[in-house]
Amino acid sequence: MLPIPPSGHLLVLTGAGVSAESGIATFRDGNGLWENHRVEDVASPEGWQRDPQLVWSFYSKRRAAAMAASPNPGHVALADVERRLGDRFLLITQNVDGLHRRAGSQRLIEMHGNLFLTRCSECSRPPFQDRGLFEDRLPECEECARNGRCALLRPHIVWFGEALFPGDMERVQDFARSAGGDRFVFLAVGTSGVVYPAAGLVHLAKACGAEAWLVNAEPADNGSAFDHFLRGRSAEILPELLGVA
Ligand code: BJW
């Protein structure tokens, strides 16, 4: 079980591997391609400029897959440990499928966005809830249309080369700094450690005094930064590691 005493803090980073056991495809397992496209070609501003219909097709299929999926014991264990630790817990996820929230996680940062939020690609109207599927038509912004302009809606997702949402990294930094005085554990789960700034969070946490744990099906790119590595499936390891089995 993780060594978290009564006054200790836990910062968790999750990636696609945590949702793999809910049947959601990871990015870099297998051949790392989606219908023969590299993820950078559909999840980037350049991909959007080149072919917005391909991008909406990618995200529509992923919306449908996420709607059909349910949280697994890994998601549930993280929601349970949050109930025990309260404000001494923070979960930052790279996943956009909404499964952590559906499992009950509340102290949650979705650092790459959420599949079920849409925003305008041009105007500053706030992102809105959207379960629409746009496999063969492009959705347009009604607010822009009312003002005589034509603009496409886009998924509220952080693509390659885009900055994270304002305030997210600051919230993680504040948590890590405030945790540093006590016993502090950083736990990364189901992530290849390839994509930054997520892959750099282990260094931030360690600079604040954290002991770093990695739970993953295979060694991660940033694996040498961790103090402990548990190799295996998150849905099996997390309930026991977090003491909620
Ligand atoms: C299991 C399991 C089981 C399986 N149990 N484990 C060179 C150096 C450093 C940085 C850069 C660089 N060149 C470019 C960059 C920046 C770039 C980047 O990091 N690129 C790298 C590829 C090198 N980063 C960015 O662009 C970020 N923005 C940024 O840096 O902004 C700077 C800026 C500042 C100011 C102004 C402007 C810009 C944004 C990154 C956005 C990432 N977006 C994506 C797609 C969108 C979201 C979506 O559609 O879902 O996010 S990419 C994709 O990768 C997705 C994921 O969230 C992300 C991470 O993937 P993850 O979760 O790690 O999944 P996998 O598949 O890689 O790994 C799964 C792991 O699970 C595997 O290891 C399995 O073994 C394991 N596993 N089953 C346990 N059951």
XYZ file of C-alpha atoms and ligand atoms in Angstrom:
325
model
C 0.000 0.000 0.000
C 1.197 3.577 -0.678
C 2.927 5.158 2.315
C 0.564 8.071 2.973
C 0.291 8.987 6.671
C -2.727 10.923 8.069
C -1.254 14.332 7.135
C 0.278 13.206 3.801
C -0.609 14.388 0.272
C -1.179 12.446 -2.935
C -0.867 13.917 -6.453
C -1.926 11.522 -9.226
C -1.341 11.824 -12.980
C -3.278 9.454 -15.226
C -3.044 8.619 -18.915
C -4.710 6.466 -21.528
C -3.670 3.186 -19.860
C -6.152 3.820 -17.020
C -9.045 3.862 -19.491
C -7.685 0.949 -21.546
C -9.484 -1.523 -19.299
C -12.746 0.305 -19.965
C -12.195 -0.548 -23.634
C -10.879 2.867 -24.735
C -7.925 2.704 -27.126
C -4.586 4.157 -25.985
C -2.533 6.392 -28.283
C 0.767 4.578 -28.590
C 0.020 0.890 -27.999
C -0.341 -1.266 -31.110
C 0.785 0.624 -34.184
C -0.067 4.017 -32.652
C -2.198 4.943 -35.649
C -5.875 5.864 -35.925
C -7.276 4.655 -39.259
C -3.740 5.064 -40.658
C -3.354 8.635 -39.382
C -0.755 9.655 -36.811
C -2.265 11.277 -33.706
C -0.295 14.460 -34.473
C -2.135 14.652 -37.823
C -5.605 14.707 -36.264
C -4.884 16.327 -32.885
C -3.059 19.474 -33.960
C -3.963 22.940 -35.287
C -2.261 21.981 -38.577
C -4.461 18.863 -38.864
C -7.528 21.011 -38.192
C -6.541 23.537 -40.886
C -5.871 20.717 -43.342
C -8.991 18.610 -42.790
C -11.534 19.631 -40.101
C -13.908 16.851 -41.175
C -11.255 14.212 -40.457
C -10.697 15.787 -37.033
C -14.444 15.784 -36.237
C -14.697 12.202 -37.442
C -11.865 11.205 -35.041
C -13.498 12.977 -32.090
C -17.022 11.769 -32.957
C -15.845 8.161 -32.905
C -14.093 8.774 -29.603
C -17.226 10.421 -28.167
C -19.232 7.339 -29.138
C -16.619 5.009 -27.585
C -16.527 7.009 -24.339
C -20.341 7.061 -24.106
C -20.384 3.267 -24.439
C -17.674 2.777 -21.766
C -17.916 2.629 -17.966
C -15.362 3.443 -15.268
C -13.228 0.448 -14.211
C -11.844 -0.468 -10.734
C -8.820 1.817 -11.316
C -11.064 4.888 -11.722
C -13.156 3.826 -8.739
C -10.094 3.321 -6.486
C -8.911 6.868 -7.251
C -12.347 8.313 -6.410
C -12.382 6.298 -3.156
C -8.952 7.484 -2.016
C -9.990 11.084 -2.751
C -12.917 10.670 -0.323
C -10.407 9.583 2.326
C -7.797 12.328 1.722
C -10.059 15.272 0.800
C -8.026 18.395 -0.016
C -4.785 16.458 0.424
C -5.544 14.781 -2.919
C -5.402 16.084 -6.504
C -5.911 14.138 -9.730
C -4.596 15.485 -13.009
C -5.591 13.470 -16.047
C -4.522 13.577 -19.663
C -7.659 11.613 -20.539
C -10.551 13.434 -22.151
C -13.156 10.647 -21.843
C -14.818 11.887 -18.624
C -14.533 8.483 -16.894
C -12.812 9.863 -13.769
C -15.693 12.259 -13.131
C -18.222 9.492 -13.806
C -16.405 7.366 -11.172
C -16.867 10.202 -8.645
C -13.558 12.124 -8.795
C -14.045 15.820 -8.006
C -10.613 17.276 -7.255
C -9.794 16.748 -10.904
C -7.954 18.654 -13.629
C -8.611 17.485 -17.197
C -5.403 18.970 -18.570
C -6.045 18.029 -22.224
C -9.728 18.979 -22.221
C -12.936 16.981 -22.383
C -14.493 15.092 -25.285
C -17.972 16.335 -24.386
C -17.144 20.041 -24.507
C -17.224 22.035 -27.734
C -16.168 25.626 -28.397
C -16.031 28.031 -31.313
C -12.809 28.055 -33.322
C -13.122 31.834 -33.727
C -15.190 33.604 -31.071
C -14.726 33.652 -27.298
C -18.068 32.146 -26.236
C -17.475 29.693 -23.364
C -17.159 25.955 -24.101
C -20.489 24.132 -23.859
C -21.649 20.544 -23.210
C -22.086 18.627 -26.457
C -22.667 14.947 -27.190
C -23.135 15.499 -30.934
C -21.537 13.233 -33.524
C -20.231 14.967 -36.639
C -18.886 12.198 -38.823
C -19.990 13.628 -42.136
C -20.882 17.259 -41.540
C -19.156 20.179 -39.898
C -20.918 21.999 -37.021
C -21.016 25.804 -37.259
C -21.119 28.414 -34.517
C -24.662 29.835 -34.197
C -23.428 32.902 -32.309
C -21.039 33.844 -35.100
C -23.803 33.167 -37.643
C -26.103 35.596 -35.734
C -23.382 38.231 -36.179
C -23.078 37.542 -39.891
C -19.855 35.535 -39.614
C -19.126 31.942 -40.536
C -17.038 29.884 -38.071
C -16.626 26.201 -37.290
C -17.089 24.687 -33.868
C -14.182 22.561 -32.603
C -13.611 20.083 -29.766
C -12.486 21.656 -26.453
C -9.238 19.690 -26.516
C -5.594 20.698 -26.098
C -3.907 19.742 -29.332
C -0.165 19.418 -29.978
C 1.455 22.840 -29.987
C -1.410 24.410 -28.027
C -0.971 25.780 -24.521
C -2.781 24.153 -21.594
C -5.855 25.937 -20.213
C -5.030 28.959 -18.049
C -4.699 28.150 -14.360
C -4.299 24.355 -14.647
C -0.522 24.164 -14.207
C -0.651 26.842 -11.514
C -3.151 24.733 -9.547
C -0.829 21.711 -9.746
C 2.181 23.811 -8.733
C 0.287 25.291 -5.761
C -0.754 21.801 -4.641
C 2.802 20.421 -4.926
C 4.279 23.371 -3.048
C 1.721 23.125 -0.242
C 2.230 19.335 -0.060
C 6.009 19.622 0.193
C 6.115 20.140 3.966
C 4.463 16.776 4.718
C 4.829 13.259 3.387
C 4.069 13.692 -0.330
C 3.553 10.971 -2.928
C 3.348 11.477 -6.697
C 1.738 8.601 -8.583
C 1.663 8.346 -12.392
C -0.547 5.662 -13.925
C -1.042 4.378 -17.462
C 1.002 6.958 -19.309
C 3.939 6.527 -21.675
C 5.737 9.641 -20.370
C 6.200 10.949 -23.899
C 3.991 14.044 -23.987
C 4.928 17.268 -22.173
C 4.191 19.098 -19.945
C 2.503 16.030 -18.330
C 5.697 13.967 -18.559
C 7.561 16.674 -16.638
C 5.221 16.676 -13.620
C 7.303 13.982 -11.923
C 10.234 16.430 -11.824
C 8.045 19.198 -10.402
C 6.728 16.864 -7.696
C 10.185 15.543 -6.818
C 11.524 19.087 -6.560
C 8.810 19.610 -3.915
C 9.940 16.533 -1.979
C 7.637 13.845 -3.407
C 8.337 10.139 -3.505
C 7.454 9.136 -7.080
C 5.613 5.947 -8.058
C 4.791 4.681 -11.545
C 2.131 2.068 -12.351
C 2.249 1.108 -16.009
C 1.960 -1.888 -18.304
C 5.450 -1.213 -19.650
C 8.450 1.037 -18.872
C 7.737 4.715 -19.563
C 9.975 7.161 -21.452
C 10.513 9.198 -18.266
C 10.710 6.061 -16.092
C 14.169 6.809 -14.668
C 12.708 9.772 -12.732
C 10.564 7.477 -10.549
C 11.576 5.884 -7.235
C 9.243 2.871 -7.648
C 7.806 1.113 -10.712
C 4.946 -1.391 -10.474
C 4.510 -3.097 -13.824
C 1.009 -4.307 -14.623
C -2.626 -3.377 -15.184
C -3.923 -0.304 -13.384
C -7.370 -1.786 -12.688
C -5.688 -4.610 -10.780
C -2.900 -2.680 -9.038
C -4.636 0.567 -7.995
C -7.307 -0.848 -5.629
C -4.657 -2.696 -3.629
C -2.002 0.035 -3.788
C -4.505 2.668 -2.610
C -5.910 0.425 0.087
C -9.456 0.415 -1.211
C -9.616 -3.209 -2.439
C -1.457 0.501 -19.212
C -2.552 -0.266 -19.442
C -3.173 -0.754 -18.320
C -1.903 0.306 -21.345
N -2.702 -0.472 -17.117
N -0.921 0.826 -18.089
C 10.077 18.024 -27.725
C 10.366 17.909 -26.371
C 9.433 18.264 -25.408
C 8.174 18.733 -25.773
C 7.886 18.848 -27.121
C 8.832 18.503 -28.076
N 8.269 18.707 -29.307
C 7.005 19.147 -29.129
C 6.759 19.241 -27.806
C 5.501 19.666 -27.158
C 4.405 18.627 -27.236
C 4.979 17.251 -26.888
O 5.119 16.903 -25.736
N 5.286 16.450 -27.902
C 5.886 15.145 -27.652
C 5.259 14.129 -28.602
C 7.379 15.248 -27.791
N 3.431 19.033 -26.258
C 2.474 19.902 -26.555
O 2.367 20.370 -27.665
C 1.594 20.355 -25.414
N 1.537 21.758 -25.383
C 2.624 22.488 -25.145
O 3.705 22.017 -24.903
O 2.377 23.840 -25.202
C 3.467 24.750 -25.145
C 2.910 26.106 -25.482
C 3.028 27.121 -24.586
C 2.518 28.379 -24.906
C 1.887 28.584 -26.139
C 1.739 27.536 -27.028
C 2.267 26.277 -26.694
C 0.157 19.882 -25.635
C 0.073 18.391 -25.633
C -1.334 17.962 -25.995
C -1.420 16.444 -26.131
N -2.577 16.132 -26.807
C -2.940 14.720 -26.981
C -4.152 14.626 -27.973
C -5.277 15.505 -27.567
C -6.134 14.860 -26.478
C -7.015 13.769 -27.022
O -7.497 13.879 -28.153
O -7.230 12.786 -26.294
O -3.219 14.113 -25.725
S -1.608 13.712 -27.618
C -2.066 12.260 -26.759
O -0.932 11.894 -25.924
C -3.210 12.672 -25.822
C -2.773 12.035 -24.536
O -3.400 12.676 -23.442
C -1.273 12.207 -24.573
C -0.531 11.298 -23.639
O -0.710 9.961 -23.965
P -0.757 8.876 -22.820
O -1.927 9.121 -21.963
O 0.545 8.791 -22.141
O -1.090 7.552 -23.653
P -0.102 6.557 -24.435
O -0.910 5.790 -25.401
O 1.089 7.256 -24.969
O 0.435 5.586 -23.288
C -0.421 4.707 -22.590
C 0.434 3.915 -21.614
O -0.421 3.118 -20.839
C 1.429 2.966 -22.299
O 2.721 3.161 -21.746
C 0.915 1.570 -21.965
O 1.955 0.649 -21.706
C 0.130 1.827 -20.713
N -0.988 0.922 -20.524
N -2.762 -0.335 -20.855
C -1.570 0.301 -17.037
N -4.268 -1.548 -18.452
